[in-house]
mmCIF file of C-alpha atoms in Angstrom:
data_model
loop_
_atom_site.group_PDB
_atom_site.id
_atom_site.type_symbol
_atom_site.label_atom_id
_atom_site.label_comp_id
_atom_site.label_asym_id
_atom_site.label_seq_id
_atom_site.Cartn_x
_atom_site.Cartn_y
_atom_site.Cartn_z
ATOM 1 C CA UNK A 241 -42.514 11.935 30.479
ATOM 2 C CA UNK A 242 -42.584 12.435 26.764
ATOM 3 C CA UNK A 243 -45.787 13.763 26.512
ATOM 4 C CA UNK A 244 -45.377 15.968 30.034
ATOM 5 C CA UNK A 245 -42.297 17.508 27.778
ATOM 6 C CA UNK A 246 -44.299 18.169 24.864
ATOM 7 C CA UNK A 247 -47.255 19.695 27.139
ATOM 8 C CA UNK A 248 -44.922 21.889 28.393
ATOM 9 C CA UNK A 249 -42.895 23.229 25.195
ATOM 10 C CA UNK A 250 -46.613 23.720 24.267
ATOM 11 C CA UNK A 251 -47.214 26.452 26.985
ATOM 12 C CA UNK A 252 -44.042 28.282 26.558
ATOM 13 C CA UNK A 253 -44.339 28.635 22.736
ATOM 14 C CA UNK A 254 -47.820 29.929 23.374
ATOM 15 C CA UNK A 255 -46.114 32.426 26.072
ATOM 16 C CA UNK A 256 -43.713 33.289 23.404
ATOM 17 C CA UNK A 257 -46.552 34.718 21.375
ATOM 18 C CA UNK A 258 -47.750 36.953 23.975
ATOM 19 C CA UNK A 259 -47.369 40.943 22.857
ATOM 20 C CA UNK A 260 -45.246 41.659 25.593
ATOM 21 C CA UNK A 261 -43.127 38.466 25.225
ATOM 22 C CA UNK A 262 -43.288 38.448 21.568
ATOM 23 C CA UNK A 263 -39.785 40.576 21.541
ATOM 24 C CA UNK A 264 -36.428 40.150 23.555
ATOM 25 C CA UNK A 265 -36.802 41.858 26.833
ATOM 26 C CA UNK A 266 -33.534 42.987 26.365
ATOM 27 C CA UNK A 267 -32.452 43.753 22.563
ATOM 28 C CA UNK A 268 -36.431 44.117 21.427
ATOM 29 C CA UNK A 269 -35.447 41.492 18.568
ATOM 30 C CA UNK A 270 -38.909 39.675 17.375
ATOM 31 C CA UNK A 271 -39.229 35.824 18.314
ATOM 32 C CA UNK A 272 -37.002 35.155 20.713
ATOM 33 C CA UNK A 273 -36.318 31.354 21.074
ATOM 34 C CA UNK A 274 -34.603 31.592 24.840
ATOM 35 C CA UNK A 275 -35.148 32.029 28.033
ATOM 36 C CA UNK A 276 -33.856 33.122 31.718
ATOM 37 C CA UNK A 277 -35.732 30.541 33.585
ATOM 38 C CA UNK A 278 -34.154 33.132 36.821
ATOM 39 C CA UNK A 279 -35.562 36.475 35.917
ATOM 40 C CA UNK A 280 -38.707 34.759 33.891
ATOM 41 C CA UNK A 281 -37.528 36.537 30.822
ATOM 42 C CA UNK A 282 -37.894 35.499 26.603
ATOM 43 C CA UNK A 283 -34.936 36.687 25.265
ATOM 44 C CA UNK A 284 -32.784 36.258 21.585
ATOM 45 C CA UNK A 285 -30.017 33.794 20.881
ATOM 46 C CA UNK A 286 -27.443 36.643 21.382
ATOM 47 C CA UNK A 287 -28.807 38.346 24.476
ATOM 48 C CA UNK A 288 -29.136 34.490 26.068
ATOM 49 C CA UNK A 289 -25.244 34.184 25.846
ATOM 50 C CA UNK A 290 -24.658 37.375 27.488
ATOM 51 C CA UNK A 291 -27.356 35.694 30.426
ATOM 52 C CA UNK A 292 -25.016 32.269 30.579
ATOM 53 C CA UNK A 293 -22.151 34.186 30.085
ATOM 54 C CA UNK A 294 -23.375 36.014 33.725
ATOM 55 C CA UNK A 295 -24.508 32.751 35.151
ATOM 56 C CA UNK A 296 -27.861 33.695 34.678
ATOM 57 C CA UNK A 297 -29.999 30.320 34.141
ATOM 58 C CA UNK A 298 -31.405 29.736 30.044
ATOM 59 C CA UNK A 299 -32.478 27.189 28.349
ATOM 60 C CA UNK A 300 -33.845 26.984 25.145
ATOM 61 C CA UNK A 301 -37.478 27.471 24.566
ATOM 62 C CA UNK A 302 -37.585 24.453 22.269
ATOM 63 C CA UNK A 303 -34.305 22.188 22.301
ATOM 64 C CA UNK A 304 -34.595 22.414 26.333
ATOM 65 C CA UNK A 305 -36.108 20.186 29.067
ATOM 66 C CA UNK A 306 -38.293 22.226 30.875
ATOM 67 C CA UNK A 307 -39.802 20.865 34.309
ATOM 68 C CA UNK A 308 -43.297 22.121 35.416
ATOM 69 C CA UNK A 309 -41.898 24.294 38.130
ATOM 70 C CA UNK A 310 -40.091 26.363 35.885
ATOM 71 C CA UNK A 311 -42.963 26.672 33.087
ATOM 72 C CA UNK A 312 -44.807 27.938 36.167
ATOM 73 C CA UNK A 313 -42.350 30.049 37.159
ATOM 74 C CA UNK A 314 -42.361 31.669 33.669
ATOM 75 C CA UNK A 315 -46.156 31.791 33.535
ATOM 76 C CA UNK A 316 -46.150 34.011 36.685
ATOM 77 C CA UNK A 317 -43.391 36.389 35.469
ATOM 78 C CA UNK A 318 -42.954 37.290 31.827
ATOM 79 C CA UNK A 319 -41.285 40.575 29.923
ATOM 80 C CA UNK A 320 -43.379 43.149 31.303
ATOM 81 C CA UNK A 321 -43.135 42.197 34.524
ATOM 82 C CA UNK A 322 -39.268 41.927 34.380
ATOM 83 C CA UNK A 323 -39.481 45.466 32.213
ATOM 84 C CA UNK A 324 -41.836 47.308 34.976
ATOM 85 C CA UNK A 325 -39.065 46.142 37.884
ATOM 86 C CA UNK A 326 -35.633 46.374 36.580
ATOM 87 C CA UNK A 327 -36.710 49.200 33.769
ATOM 88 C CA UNK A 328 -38.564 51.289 36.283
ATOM 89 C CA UNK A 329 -36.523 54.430 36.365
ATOM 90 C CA UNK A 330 -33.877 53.951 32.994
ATOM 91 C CA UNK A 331 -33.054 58.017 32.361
ATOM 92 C CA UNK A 332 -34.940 58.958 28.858
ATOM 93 C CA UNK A 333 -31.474 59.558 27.569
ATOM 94 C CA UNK A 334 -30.099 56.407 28.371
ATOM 95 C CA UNK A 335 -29.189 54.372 25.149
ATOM 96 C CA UNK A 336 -31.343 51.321 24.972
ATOM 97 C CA UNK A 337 -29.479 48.705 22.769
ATOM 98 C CA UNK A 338 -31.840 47.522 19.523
ATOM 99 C CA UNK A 339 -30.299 44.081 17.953
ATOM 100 C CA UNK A 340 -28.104 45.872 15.479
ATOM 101 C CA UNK A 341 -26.208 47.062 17.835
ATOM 102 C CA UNK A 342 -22.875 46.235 19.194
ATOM 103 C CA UNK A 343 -22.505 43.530 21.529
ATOM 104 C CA UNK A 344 -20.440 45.460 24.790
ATOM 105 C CA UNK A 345 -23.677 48.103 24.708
ATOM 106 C CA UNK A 346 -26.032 44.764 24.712
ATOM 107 C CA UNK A 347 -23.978 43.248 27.576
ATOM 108 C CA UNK A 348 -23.786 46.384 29.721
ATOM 109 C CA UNK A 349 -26.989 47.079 29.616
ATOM 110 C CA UNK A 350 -27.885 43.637 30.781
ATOM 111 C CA UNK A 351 -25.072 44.002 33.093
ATOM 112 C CA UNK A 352 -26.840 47.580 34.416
ATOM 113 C CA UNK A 353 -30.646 46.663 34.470
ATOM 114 C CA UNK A 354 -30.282 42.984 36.352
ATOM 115 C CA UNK A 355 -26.596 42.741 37.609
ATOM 116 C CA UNK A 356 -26.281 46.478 39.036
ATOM 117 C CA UNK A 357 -29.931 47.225 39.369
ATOM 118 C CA UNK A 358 -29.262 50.618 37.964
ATOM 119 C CA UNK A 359 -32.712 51.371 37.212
ATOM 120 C CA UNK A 360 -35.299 50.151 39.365
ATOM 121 C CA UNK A 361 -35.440 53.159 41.593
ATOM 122 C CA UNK A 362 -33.984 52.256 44.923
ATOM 123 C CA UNK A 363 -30.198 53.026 43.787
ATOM 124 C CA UNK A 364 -29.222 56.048 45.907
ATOM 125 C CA UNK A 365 -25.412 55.328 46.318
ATOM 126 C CA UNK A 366 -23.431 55.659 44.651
ATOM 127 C CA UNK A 367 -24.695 58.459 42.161
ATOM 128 C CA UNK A 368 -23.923 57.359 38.760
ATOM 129 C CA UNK A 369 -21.663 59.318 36.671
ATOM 130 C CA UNK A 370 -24.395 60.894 34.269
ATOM 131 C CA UNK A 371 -27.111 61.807 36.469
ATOM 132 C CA UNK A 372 -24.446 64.533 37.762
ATOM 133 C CA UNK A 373 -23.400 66.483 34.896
ATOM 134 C CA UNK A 374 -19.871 65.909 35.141
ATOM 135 C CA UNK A 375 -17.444 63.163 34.447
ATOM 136 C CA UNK A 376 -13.955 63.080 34.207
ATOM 137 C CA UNK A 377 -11.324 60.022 33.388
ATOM 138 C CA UNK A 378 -8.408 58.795 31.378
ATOM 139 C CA UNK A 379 -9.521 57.487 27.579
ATOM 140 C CA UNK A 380 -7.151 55.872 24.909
ATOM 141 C CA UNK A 381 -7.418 58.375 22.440
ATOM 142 C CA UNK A 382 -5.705 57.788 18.800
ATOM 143 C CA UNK A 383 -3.335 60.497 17.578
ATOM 144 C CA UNK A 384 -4.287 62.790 14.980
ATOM 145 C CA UNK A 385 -1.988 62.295 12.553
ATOM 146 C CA UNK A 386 -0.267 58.619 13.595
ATOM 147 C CA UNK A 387 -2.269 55.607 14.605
ATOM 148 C CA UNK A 388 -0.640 55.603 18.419
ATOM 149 C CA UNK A 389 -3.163 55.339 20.738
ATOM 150 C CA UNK A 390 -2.587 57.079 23.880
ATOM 151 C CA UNK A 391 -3.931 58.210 27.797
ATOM 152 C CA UNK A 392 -5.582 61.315 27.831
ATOM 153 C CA UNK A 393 -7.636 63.256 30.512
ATOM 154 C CA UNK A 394 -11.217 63.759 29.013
ATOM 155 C CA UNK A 395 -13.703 65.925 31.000
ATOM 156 C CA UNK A 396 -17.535 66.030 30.266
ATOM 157 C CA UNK A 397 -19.035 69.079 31.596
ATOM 158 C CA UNK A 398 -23.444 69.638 31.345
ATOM 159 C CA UNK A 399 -23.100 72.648 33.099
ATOM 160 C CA UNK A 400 -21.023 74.570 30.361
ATOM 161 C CA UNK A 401 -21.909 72.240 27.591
ATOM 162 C CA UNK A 402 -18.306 71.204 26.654
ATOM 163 C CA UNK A 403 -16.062 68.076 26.474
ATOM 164 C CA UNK A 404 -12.611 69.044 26.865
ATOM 165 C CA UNK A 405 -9.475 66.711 26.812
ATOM 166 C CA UNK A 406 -5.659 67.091 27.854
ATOM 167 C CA UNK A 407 -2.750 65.926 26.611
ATOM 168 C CA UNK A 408 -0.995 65.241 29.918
ATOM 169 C CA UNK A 409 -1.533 65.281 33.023
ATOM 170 C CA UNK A 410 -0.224 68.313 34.011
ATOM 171 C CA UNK A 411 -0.291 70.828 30.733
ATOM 172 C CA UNK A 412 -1.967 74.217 32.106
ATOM 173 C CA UNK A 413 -5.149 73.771 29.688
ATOM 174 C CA UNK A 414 -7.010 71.592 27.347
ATOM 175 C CA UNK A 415 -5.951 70.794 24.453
ATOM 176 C CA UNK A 416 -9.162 71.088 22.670
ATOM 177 C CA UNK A 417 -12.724 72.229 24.357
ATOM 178 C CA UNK A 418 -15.408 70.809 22.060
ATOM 179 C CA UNK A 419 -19.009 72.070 22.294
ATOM 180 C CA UNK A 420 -21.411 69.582 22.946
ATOM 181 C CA UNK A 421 -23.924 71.472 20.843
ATOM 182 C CA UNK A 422 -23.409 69.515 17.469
ATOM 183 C CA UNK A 423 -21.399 66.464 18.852
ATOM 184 C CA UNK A 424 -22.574 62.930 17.722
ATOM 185 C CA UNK A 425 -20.948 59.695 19.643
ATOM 186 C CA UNK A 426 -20.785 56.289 17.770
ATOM 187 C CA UNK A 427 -19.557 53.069 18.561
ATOM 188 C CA UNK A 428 -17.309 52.009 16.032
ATOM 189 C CA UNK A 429 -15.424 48.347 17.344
ATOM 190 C CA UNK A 430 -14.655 47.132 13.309
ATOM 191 C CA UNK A 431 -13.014 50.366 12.310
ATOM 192 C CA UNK A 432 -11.188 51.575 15.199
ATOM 193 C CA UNK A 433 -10.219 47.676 15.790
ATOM 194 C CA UNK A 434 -11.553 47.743 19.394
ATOM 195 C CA UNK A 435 -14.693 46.325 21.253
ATOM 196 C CA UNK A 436 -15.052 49.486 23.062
ATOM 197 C CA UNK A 437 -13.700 51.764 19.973
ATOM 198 C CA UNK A 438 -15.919 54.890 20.226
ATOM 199 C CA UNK A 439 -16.431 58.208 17.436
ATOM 200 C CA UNK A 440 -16.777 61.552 18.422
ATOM 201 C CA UNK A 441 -17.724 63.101 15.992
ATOM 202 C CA UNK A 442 -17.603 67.401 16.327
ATOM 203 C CA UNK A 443 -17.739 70.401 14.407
ATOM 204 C CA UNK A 444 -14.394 72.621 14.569
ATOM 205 C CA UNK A 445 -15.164 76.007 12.877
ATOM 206 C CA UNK A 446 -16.163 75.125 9.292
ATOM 207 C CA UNK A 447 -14.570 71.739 8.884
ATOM 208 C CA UNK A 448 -16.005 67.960 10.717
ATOM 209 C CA UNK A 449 -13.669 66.050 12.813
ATOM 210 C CA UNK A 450 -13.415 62.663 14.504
ATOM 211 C CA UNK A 451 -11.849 61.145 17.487
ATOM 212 C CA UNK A 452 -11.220 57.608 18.212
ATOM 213 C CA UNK A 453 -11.337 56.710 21.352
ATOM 214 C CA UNK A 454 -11.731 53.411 23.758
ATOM 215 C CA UNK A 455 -11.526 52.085 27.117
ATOM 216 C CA UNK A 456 -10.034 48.483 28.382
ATOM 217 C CA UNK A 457 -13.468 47.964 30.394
ATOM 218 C CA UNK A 458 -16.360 48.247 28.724
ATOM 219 C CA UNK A 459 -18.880 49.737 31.740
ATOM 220 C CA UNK A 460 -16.529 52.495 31.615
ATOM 221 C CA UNK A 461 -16.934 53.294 27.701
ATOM 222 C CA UNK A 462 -20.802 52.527 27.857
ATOM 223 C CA UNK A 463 -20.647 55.129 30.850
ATOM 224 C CA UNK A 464 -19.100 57.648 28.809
ATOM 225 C CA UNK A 465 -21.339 57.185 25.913
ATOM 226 C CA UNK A 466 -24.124 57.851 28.517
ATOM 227 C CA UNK A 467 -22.642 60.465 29.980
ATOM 228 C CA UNK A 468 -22.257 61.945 26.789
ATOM 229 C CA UNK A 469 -25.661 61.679 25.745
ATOM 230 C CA UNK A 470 -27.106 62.803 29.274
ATOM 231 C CA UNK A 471 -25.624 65.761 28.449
ATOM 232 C CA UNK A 472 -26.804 66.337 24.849
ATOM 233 C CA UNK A 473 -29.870 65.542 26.121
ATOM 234 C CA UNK A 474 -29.851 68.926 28.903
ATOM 235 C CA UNK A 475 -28.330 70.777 26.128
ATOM 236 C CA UNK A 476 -31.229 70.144 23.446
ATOM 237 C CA UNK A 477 -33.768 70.776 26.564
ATOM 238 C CA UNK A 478 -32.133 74.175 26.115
ATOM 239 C CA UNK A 479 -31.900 74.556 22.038
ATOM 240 C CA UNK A 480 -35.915 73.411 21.944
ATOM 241 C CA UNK A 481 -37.544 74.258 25.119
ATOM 242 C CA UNK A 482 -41.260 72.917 23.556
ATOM 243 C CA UNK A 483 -39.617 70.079 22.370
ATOM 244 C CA UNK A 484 -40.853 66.347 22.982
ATOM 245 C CA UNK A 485 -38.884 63.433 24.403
ATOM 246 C CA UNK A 486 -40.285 61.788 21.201
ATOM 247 C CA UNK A 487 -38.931 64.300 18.970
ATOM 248 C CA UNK A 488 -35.405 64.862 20.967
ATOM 249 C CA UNK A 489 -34.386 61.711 21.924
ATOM 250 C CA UNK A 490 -33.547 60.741 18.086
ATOM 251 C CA UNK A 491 -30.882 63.714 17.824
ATOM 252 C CA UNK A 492 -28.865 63.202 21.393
ATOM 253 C CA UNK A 493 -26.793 60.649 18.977
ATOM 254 C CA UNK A 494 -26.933 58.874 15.830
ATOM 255 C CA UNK A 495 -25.241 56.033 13.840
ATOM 256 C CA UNK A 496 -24.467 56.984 10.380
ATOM 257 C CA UNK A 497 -26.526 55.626 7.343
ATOM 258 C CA UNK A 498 -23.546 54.254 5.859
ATOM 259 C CA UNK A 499 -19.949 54.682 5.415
ATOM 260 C CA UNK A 500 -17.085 53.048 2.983
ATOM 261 C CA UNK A 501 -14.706 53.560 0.326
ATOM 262 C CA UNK A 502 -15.088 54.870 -3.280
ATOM 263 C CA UNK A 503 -13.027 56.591 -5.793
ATOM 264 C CA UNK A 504 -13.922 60.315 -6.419
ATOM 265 C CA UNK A 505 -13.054 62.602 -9.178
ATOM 266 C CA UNK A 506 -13.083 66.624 -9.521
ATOM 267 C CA UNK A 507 -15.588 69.015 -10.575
ATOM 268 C CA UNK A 508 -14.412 68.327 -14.707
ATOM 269 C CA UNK A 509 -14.635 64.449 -14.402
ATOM 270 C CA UNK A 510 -11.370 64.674 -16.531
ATOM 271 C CA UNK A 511 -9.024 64.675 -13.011
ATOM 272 C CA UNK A 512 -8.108 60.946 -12.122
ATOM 273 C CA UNK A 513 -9.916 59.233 -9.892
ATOM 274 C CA UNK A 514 -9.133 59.074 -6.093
ATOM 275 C CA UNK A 515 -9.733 56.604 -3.167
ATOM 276 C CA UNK A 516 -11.518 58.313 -0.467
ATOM 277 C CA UNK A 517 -13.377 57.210 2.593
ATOM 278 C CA UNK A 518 -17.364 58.631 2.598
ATOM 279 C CA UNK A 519 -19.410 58.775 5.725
ATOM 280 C CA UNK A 520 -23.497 59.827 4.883
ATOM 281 C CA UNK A 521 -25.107 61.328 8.255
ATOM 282 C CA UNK A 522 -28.755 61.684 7.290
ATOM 283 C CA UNK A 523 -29.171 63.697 10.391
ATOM 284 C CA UNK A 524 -27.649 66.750 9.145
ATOM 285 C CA UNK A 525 -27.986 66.025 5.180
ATOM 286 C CA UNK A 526 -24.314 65.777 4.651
ATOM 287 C CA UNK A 527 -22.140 63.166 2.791
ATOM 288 C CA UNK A 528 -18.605 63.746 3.867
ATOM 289 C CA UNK A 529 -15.019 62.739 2.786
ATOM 290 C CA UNK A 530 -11.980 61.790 4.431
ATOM 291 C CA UNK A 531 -8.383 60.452 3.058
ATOM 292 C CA UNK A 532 -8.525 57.559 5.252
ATOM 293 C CA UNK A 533 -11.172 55.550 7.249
ATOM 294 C CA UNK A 534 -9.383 56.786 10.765
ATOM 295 C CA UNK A 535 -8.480 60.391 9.831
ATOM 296 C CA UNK A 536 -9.082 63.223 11.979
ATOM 297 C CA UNK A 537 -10.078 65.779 9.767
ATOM 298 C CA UNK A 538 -12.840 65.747 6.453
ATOM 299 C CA UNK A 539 -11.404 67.274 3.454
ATOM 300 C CA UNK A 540 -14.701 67.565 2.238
ATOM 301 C CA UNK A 541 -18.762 67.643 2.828
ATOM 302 C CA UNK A 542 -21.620 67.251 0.149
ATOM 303 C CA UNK A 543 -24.929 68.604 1.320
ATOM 304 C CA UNK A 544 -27.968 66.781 0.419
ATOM 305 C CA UNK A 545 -31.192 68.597 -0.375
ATOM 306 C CA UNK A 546 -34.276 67.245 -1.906
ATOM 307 C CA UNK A 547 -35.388 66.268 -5.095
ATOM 308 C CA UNK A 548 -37.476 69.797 -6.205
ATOM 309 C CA UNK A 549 -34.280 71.704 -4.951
ATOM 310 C CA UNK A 550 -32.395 70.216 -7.414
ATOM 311 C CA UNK A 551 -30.598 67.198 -6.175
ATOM 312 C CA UNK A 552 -30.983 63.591 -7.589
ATOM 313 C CA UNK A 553 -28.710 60.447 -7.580
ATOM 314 C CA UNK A 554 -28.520 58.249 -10.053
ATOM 315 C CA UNK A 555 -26.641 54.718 -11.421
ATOM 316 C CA UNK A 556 -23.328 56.095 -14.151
ATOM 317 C CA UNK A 557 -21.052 55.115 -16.275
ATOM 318 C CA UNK A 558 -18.379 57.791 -16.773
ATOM 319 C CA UNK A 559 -16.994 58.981 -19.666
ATOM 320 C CA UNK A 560 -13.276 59.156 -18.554
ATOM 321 C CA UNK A 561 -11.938 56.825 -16.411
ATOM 322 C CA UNK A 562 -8.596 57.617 -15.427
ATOM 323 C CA UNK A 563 -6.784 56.135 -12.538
ATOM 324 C CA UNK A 564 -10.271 54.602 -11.317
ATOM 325 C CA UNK A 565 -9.872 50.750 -10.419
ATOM 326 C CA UNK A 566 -13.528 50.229 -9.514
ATOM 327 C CA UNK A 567 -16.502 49.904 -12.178
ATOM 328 C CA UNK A 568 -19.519 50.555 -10.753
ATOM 329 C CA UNK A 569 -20.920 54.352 -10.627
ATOM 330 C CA UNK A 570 -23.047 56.550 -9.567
ATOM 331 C CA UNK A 571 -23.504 60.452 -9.864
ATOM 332 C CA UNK A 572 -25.115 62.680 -7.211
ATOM 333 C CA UNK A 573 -26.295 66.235 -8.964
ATOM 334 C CA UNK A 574 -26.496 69.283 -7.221
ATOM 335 C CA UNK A 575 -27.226 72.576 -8.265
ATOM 336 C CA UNK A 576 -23.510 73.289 -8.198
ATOM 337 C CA UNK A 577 -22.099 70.862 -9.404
ATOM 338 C CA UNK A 578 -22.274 66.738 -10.390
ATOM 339 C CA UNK A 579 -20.075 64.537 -8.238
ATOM 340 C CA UNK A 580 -19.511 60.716 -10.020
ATOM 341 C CA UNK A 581 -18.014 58.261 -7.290
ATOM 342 C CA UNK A 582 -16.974 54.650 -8.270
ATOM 343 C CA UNK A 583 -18.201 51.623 -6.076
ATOM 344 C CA UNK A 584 -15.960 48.585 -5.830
ATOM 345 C CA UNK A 585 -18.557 46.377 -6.012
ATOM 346 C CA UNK A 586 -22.469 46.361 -6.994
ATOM 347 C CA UNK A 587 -23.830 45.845 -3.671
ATOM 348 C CA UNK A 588 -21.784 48.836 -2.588
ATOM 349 C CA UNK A 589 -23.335 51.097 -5.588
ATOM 350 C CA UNK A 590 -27.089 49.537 -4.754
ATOM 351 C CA UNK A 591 -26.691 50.737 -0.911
ATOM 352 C CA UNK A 592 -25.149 53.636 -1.562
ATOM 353 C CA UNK A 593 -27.892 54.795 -3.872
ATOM 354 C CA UNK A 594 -30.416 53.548 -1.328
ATOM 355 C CA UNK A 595 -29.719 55.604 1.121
ATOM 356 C CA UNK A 596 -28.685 58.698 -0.762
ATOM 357 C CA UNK A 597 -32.477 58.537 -2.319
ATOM 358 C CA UNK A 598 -33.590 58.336 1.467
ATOM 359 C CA UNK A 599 -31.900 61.335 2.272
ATOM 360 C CA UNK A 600 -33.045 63.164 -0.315
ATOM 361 C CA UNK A 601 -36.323 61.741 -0.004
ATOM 362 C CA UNK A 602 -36.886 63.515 3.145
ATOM 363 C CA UNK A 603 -38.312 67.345 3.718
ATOM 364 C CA UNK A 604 -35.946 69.833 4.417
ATOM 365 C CA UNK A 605 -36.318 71.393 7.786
ATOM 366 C CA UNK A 606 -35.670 74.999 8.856
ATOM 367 C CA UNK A 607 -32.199 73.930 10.485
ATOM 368 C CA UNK A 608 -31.429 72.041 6.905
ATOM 369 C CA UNK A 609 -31.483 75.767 5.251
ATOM 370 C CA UNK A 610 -28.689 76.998 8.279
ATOM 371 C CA UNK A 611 -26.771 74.119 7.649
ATOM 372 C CA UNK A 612 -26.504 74.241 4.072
ATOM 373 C CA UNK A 613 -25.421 78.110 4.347
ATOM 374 C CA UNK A 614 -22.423 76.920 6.565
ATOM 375 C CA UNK A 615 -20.136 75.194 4.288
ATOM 376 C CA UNK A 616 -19.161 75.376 0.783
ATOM 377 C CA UNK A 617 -18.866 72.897 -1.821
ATOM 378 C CA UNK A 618 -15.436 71.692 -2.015
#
């Protein structure tokens, strides 16, 4: 018995080490320690609980019992073969959950590829909400300037490149008709205090804005989000005709590098110090300011360029420290202007000056010139 258990803990750690099993099949997370002993799947501590939590047999690969049958069974199957049935035919735009990510994007698509069988090619009813080019439905959508969150009518149309939402029911038109052309969707659960909080993030004129949004089930937000990103898929089809999947699939939507509070002062360093909330998207070079962590509207946006253009970050001390709170500095240069912003703590400063370097560490590309023409320093 004992050594028939060690025999075959022996097999599926060697298993484990395969390549294709190497990684959860789900979450891509390296050295997964658990498996579905029903779809013949390796998978991570965290993707194994969504499994259970669908009654979806796992066991652990080493705490476990593991009778022969079942070693067998996972001998015969295996990631890729799991991958090459239930991933047959997942949409390139389709967001594939890595391990940072939250958990209700994890779950769903677990939920899609094994529970729905969304994507292995036989689904012809009923037509799923993103492979039409149009969605409509009721979000919770937080108020612009309260923190009330309330029903609206959203509509997601590919064919005209717009996502449009009303404020009731019946009002003649929307109340705002957003472009999908420079729209970015992020799930945000800590900040908008929701598992299924979403950001839409847009461009209105000259100035960034945000909505928070979320729905009660979570296949319905992770639909949106799709949706969404179906359709910023057609539309960069359009933008860059010769572009590659490889190339376009990293700009549908992005997370930001980083976002969090620090104290700001003006362009003389002698104004006191003020609290503001900073979000750094690396996509589009800009680090961008906000009163709050939930407000609607930026009051400002720095643009980032590279290192021979001028720009450069660096650890600070300042000089005058008036109404700041916070101790630890850092100044970004650019050829306008310096900017000094106070971190609360040390860890904050260290990331934020990690990531600022990586942004400016980067090439500027032909769009990064446009950009930077359309805004001004504030």
């Amino acid at each position: 018995e004992m050594a028939n258990r060690e025999r075959n803990k022996k097999i599926l750690l060697e298993l484990v080490k395969q390549p294709d099993n190497s990684r959860c099949a789900d979450c891509g997370e390296p050295e997964p320690d658990w498996a579905s002993y029903k779809l013949g799947i390796f998978v991570c501590l965290n993707c194994s609980g969504i499994h259970r939590s669908l009654s979806s047999h796992v066991k652990s690969i080493r705490l476990d019992f593991w009778e022969d049958k079942l070693v067998e069974f996972m001998k015969s199957n295996g990631n890729a073969r799991a991958q090459a049935q239930y991933e047959k035919a997942v949409p390139p735009y389709y967001y594939r959950p890595q391990r940072e990510d939250c958990n209700i994007l994890r779950e769903q698509w677990i939920r899609a590829k094994y529970e729905r069988k969304e994507f292995t090619g036989e689904t012809k009813y009923p037509p799923l909400p993103y492979t039409t080019g149009f969605y409509e439905g009721i979000l919770l959508k937080k108020g612009k300037d309260n923190t009330q969150f309330l029903k609206r009518k959203f509509v997601l149309s590919e064919r005209e490149f717009t996502l449009s939402y009303y404020n009731k029911e019946d009002s003649k038109g929307p109340k705002a008709v957003i472009s999908i052309k420079d729209l970015n969707a992020t799930f945000q659960p800590e900040k908008i205090g929701h598992p299924n909080g979403l950001q839409i993030t847009y461009q209105d004129g000259d100035h960034t804005r945000n909505l928070y949004v979320y729905h009660e089930r979570s296949e319905e937000i992770v639909t949106w989000y799709n949706a969404i990103r179906a359709a910023r898929y057609a539309y960069l089809k359009t933008a860059y005709p010769t572009g590659s999947d490889e190339e376009l699939l990293p700009m549908i939507t992005r997370n930001y590098l980083k976002e969090g509070y620090m104290e700001k002062t003006g362009p003389m360093q002698t104004e006191s110090f003020k609290r503001r909330w900073f979000i750094l998207d690396s996509q589009n070079r800009k680090l961008l300011y906000f009163k709050g962590h939930l407000d609607a509207e930026e009051l400002g946006a720095i643009f980032i360029g590279t290192e021979s253009k001028g720009y450069s970050v660096k650890e600070w001390v300042p000089l005058n420290a008036r109404g700041n709170k916070w101790k630890c500095g850092l100044m970004l240069e650019t050829p306008e202007r310096q900017f000094v912003f106070m971190c609360e703590q040390e860890r904050d400063q260290r990331e934020w000056l990690e990531v600022l370097r990586k942004v400016l560490s980067r090439p500027m590309s032909p769009q990064d010139y446009t950009s930077k023409q359309d805004f001004s320093v504030l």
